[in-house]
mmCIF file of C-alpha atoms in Angstrom:
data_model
loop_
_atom_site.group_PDB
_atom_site.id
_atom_site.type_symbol
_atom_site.label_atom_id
_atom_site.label_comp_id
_atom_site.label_asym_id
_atom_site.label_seq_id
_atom_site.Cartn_x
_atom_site.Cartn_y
_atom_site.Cartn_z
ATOM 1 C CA UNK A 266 52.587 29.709 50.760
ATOM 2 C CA UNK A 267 51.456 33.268 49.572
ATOM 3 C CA UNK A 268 48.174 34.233 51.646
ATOM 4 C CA UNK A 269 46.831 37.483 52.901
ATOM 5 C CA UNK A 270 44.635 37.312 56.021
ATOM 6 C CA UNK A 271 42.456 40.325 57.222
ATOM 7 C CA UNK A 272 40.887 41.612 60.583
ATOM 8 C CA UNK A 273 38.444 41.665 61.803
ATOM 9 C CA UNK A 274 36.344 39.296 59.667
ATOM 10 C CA UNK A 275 33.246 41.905 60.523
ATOM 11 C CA UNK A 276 33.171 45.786 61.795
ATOM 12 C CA UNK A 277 30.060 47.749 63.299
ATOM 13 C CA UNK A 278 30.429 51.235 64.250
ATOM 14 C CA UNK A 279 28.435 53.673 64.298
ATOM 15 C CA UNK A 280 28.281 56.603 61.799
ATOM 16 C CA UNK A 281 30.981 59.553 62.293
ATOM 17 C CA UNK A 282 33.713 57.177 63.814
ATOM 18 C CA UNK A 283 36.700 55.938 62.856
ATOM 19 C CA UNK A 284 37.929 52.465 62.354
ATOM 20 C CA UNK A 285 40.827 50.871 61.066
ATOM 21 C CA UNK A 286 40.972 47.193 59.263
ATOM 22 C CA UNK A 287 44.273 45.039 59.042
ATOM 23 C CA UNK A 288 46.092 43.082 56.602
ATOM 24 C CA UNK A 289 48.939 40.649 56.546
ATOM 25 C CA UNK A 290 50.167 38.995 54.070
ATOM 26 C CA UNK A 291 53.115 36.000 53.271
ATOM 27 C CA UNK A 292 53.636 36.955 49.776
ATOM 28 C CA UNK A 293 56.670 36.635 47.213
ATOM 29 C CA UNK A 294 58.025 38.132 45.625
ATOM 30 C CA UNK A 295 56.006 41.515 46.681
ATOM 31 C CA UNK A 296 55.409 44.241 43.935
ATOM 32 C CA UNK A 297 52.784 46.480 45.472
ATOM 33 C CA UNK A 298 49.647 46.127 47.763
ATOM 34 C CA UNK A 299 46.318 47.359 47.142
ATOM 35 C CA UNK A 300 42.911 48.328 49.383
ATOM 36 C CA UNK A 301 39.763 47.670 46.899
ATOM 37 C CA UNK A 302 35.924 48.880 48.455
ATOM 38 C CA UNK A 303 33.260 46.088 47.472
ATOM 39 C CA UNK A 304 29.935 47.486 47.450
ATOM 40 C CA UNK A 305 27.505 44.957 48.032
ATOM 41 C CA UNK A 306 26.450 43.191 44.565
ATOM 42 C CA UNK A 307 29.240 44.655 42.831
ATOM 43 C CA UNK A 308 32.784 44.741 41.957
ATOM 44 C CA UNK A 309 35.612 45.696 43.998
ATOM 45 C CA UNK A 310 36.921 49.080 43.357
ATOM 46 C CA UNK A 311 40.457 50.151 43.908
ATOM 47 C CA UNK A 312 40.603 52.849 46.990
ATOM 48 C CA UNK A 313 45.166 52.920 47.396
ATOM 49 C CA UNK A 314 48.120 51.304 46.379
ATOM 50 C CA UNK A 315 51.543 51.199 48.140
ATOM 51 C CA UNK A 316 55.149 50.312 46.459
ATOM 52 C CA UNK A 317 57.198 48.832 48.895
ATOM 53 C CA UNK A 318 58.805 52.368 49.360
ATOM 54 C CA UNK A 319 55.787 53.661 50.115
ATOM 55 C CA UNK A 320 54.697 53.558 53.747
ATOM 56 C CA UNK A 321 51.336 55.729 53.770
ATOM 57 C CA UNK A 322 48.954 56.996 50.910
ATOM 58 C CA UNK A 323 45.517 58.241 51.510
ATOM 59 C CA UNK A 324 42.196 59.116 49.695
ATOM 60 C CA UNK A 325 40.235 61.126 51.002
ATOM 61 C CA UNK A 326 39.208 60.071 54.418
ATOM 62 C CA UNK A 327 41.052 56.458 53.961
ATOM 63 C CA UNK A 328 44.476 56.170 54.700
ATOM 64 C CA UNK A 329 46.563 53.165 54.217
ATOM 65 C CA UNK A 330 49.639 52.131 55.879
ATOM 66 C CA UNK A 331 52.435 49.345 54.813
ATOM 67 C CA UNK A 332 55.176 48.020 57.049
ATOM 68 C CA UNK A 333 57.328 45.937 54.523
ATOM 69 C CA UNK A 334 59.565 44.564 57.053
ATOM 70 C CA UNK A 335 56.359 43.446 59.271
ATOM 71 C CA UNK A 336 54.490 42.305 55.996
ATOM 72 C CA UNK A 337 51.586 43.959 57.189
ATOM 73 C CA UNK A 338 49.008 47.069 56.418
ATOM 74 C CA UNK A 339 46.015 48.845 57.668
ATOM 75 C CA UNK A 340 43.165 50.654 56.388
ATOM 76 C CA UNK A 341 42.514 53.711 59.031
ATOM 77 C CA UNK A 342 38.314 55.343 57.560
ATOM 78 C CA UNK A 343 38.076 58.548 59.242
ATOM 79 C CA UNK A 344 34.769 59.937 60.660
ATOM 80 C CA UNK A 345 32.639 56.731 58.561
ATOM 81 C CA UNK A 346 30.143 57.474 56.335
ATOM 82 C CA UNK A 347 26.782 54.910 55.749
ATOM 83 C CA UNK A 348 27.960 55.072 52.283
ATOM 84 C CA UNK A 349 31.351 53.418 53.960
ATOM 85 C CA UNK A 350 28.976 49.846 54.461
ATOM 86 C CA UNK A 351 31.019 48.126 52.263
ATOM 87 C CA UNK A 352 33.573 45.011 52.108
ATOM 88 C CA UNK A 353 37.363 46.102 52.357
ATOM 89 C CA UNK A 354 39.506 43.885 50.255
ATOM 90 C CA UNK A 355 43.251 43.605 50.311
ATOM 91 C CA UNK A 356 45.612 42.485 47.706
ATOM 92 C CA UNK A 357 49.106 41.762 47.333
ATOM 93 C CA UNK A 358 50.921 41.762 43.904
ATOM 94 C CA UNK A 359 53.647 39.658 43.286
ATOM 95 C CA UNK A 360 56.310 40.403 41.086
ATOM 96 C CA UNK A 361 55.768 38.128 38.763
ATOM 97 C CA UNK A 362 54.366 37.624 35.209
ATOM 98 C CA UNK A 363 50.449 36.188 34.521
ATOM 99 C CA UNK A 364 48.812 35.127 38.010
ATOM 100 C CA UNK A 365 50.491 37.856 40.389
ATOM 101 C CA UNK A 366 47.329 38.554 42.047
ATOM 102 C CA UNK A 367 46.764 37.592 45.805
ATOM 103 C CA UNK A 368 43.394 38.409 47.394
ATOM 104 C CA UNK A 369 42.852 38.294 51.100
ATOM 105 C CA UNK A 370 38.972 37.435 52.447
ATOM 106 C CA UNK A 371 37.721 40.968 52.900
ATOM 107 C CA UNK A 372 36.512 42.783 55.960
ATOM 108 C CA UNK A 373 32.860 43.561 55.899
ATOM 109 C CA UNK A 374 32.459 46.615 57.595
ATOM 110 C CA UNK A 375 28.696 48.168 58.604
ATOM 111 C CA UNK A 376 28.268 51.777 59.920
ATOM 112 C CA UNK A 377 24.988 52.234 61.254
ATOM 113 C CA UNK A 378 23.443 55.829 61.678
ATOM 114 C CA UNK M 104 33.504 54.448 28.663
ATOM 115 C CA UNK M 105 31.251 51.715 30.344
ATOM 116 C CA UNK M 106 34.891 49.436 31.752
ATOM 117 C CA UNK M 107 34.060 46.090 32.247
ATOM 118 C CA UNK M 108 30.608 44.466 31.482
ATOM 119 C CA UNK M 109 29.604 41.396 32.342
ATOM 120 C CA UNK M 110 26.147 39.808 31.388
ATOM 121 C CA UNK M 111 23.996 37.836 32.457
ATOM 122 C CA UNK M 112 23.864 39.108 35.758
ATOM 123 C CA UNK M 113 22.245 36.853 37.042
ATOM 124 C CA UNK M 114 21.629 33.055 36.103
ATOM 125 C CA UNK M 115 20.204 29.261 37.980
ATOM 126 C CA UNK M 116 21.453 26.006 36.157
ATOM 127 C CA UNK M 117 20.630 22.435 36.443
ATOM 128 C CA UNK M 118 23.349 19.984 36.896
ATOM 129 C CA UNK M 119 24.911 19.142 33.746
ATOM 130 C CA UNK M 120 23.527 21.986 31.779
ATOM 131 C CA UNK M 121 25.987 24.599 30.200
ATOM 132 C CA UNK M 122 26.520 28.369 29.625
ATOM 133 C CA UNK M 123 28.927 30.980 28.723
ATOM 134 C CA UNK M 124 29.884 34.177 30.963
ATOM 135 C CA UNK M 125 30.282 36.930 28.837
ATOM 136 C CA UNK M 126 32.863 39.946 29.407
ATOM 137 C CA UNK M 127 33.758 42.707 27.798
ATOM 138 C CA UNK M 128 35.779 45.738 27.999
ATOM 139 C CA UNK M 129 36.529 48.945 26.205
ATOM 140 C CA UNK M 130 39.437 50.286 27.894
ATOM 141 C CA UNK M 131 42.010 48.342 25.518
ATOM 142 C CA UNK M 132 43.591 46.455 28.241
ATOM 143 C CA UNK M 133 45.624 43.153 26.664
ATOM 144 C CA UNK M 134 45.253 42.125 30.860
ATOM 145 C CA UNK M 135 41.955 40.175 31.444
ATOM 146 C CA UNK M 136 40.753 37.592 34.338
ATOM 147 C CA UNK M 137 38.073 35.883 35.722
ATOM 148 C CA UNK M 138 37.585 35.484 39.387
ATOM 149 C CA UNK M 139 34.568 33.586 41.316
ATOM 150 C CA UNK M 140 34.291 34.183 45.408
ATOM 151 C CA UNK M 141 32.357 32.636 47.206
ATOM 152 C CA UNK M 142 30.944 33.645 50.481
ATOM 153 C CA UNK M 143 33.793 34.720 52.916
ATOM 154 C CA UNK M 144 36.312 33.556 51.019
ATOM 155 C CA UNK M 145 39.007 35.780 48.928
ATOM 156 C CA UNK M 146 38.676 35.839 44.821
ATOM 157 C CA UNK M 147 39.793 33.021 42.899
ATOM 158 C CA UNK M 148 41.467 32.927 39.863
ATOM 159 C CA UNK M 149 40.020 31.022 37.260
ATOM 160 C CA UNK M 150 41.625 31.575 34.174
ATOM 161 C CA UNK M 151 43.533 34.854 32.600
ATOM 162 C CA UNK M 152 44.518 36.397 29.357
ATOM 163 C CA UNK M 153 47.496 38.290 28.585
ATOM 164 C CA UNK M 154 46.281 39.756 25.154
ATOM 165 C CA UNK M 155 44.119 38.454 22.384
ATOM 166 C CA UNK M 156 45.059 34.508 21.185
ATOM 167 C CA UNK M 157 46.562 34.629 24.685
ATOM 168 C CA UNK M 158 45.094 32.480 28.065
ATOM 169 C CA UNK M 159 46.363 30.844 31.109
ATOM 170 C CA UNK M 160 44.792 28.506 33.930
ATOM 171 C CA UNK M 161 44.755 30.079 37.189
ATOM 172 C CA UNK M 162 44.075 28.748 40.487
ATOM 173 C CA UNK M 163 40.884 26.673 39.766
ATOM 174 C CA UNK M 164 40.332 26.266 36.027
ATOM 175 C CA UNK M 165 38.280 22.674 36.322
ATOM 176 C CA UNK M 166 35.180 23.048 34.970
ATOM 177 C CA UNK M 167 35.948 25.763 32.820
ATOM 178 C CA UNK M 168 37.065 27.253 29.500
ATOM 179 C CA UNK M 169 37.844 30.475 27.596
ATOM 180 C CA UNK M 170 38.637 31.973 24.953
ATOM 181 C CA UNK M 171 40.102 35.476 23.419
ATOM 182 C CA UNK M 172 39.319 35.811 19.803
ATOM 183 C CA UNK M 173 39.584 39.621 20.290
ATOM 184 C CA UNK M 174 41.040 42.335 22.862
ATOM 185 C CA UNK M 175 37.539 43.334 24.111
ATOM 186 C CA UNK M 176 35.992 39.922 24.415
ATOM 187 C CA UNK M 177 36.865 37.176 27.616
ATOM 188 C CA UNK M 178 33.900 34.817 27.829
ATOM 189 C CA UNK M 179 33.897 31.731 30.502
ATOM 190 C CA UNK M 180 32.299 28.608 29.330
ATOM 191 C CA UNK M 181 31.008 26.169 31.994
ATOM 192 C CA UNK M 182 30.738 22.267 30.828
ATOM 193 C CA UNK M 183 28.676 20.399 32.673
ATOM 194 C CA UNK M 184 27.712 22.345 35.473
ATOM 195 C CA UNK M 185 27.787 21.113 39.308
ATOM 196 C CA UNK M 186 26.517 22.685 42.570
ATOM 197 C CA UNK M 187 30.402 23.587 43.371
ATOM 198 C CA UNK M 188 30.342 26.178 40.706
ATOM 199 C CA UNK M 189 28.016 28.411 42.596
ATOM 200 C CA UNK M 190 29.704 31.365 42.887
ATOM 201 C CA UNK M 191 29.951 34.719 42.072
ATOM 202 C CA UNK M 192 31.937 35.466 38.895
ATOM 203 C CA UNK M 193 33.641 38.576 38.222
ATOM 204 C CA UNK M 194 35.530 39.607 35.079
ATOM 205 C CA UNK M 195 38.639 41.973 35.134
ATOM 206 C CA UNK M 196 41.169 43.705 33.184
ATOM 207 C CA UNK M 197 44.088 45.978 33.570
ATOM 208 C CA UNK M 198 46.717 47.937 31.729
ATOM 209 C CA UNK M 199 50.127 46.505 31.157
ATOM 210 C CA UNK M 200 51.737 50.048 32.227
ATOM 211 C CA UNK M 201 52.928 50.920 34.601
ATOM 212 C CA UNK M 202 53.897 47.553 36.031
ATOM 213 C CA UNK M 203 54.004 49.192 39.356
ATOM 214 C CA UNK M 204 50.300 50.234 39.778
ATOM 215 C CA UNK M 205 48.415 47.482 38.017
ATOM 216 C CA UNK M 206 45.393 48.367 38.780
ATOM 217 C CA UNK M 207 43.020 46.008 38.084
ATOM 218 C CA UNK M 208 39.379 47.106 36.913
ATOM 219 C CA UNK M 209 36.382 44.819 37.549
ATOM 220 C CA UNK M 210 33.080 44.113 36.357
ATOM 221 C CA UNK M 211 29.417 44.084 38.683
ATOM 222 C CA UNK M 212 29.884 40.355 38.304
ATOM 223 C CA UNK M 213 27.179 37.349 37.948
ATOM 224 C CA UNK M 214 25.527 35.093 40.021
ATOM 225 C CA UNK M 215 25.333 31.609 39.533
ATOM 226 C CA UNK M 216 23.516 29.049 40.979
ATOM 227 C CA UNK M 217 23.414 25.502 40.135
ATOM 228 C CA UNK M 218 20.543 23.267 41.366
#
């Protein structure tokens, strides 16, 4: 069955320190996997994306990680922001035509000042 | 460019009543979706689009229908609403190149409740 589970369900640190939120995922055939942001009352927004050749890709202070042989990923947010309160989505692609799209539960993460 | 729009944002329904979801987007994607999530669970897909004339079931169309007259427009009609469509709804739509980053680009999304 293709199904990506996350960790922790919830995250509170406080403000300046660093966190990291996992992913792991059954899915197949795999194209690519993707960290969105979901701001509270909005839509998710991608933050990286990772090939299966890829094994790290950051953004600014988030860095992603992908272990293809492991099936699993992590989100590392260095020195968090209160503007990093968000949900943290992950989503595998499968390479496949139409409904390729495999969205785990999120991680809702709080940073408190 | 204003991406993906959805409207209304936010709506209450009785049981049995119906409305349409409207979507739009100006980016010239052929790639469009609906999702709903509900709380703590991952996105659902409802139904998708592949280009204009063009639509698919996803995961859990009952209850619902679209259309795609044209490559902007990707309205959801609820029939006959029922408390287990109380969800959050968001609209989507992506590129078809590349293939390899498909990034998908969503709308704020809209509330429904059904009472």
């Amino acid at each position: 069955k293709n199904q990506v589970e996350q960790s922790p369900q919830s995250l509170i640190i406080l403000e300046g320190k660093n966190c990291t939120l996992q992913c792991n995922y059954t899915v197949s055939p795999f194209s690519n996997l993707r960290w969105y942001k979901q701001d509270t009352g909005r839509g998710p927004v991608s933050l990286t994306i990772m090939t299966f050749s890829e094994n790290t890709k950051s953004n600014g202070r988030y860095t992603a990680t992908l272990d293809a042989d492991t099936k699993q990923s992590s989100l590392h947010i260095t020195a968090s922001q209160l503007s990093d309160s968000a949900s943290y989505i992950c989503v595998v692609s499968r390479n496949t035509n139409g409904q390729n799209f495999v969205f785990g539960p999120g991680t809702r993460l709080s940073v408190l000042p | 460019n204003a991406g993906v729009t959805q409207t209304p944002k936010f709506r209450i329904l009785k049981i049995g009543q119906s409305m349409t979801l409207q979507c739009a987007q100006d980016m010239n994607h052929n790639y469009m979706y609906w999702y709903r999530q509900d709380p703590g669970m991952g996105l659902k897909l409802i139904y998708y689009s592949v280009g204009a004339g063009i639509t698919d079931k996803g995961e859990v169309p009952n209850g619902y229908n679209v259309s795609r007259s044209t490559t902007e427009d990707f309205p959801l009609r609820l029939e006959l609403a029922a408390p287990s469509q109380t969800s959050v709804y968001f609209c989507a739509s992506r590129s078809d190149y590349p293939v390899s980053t498909d990034t998908q680009y969503f709308g704020p999304g809209t509330r429904l409740t059904v009472l």
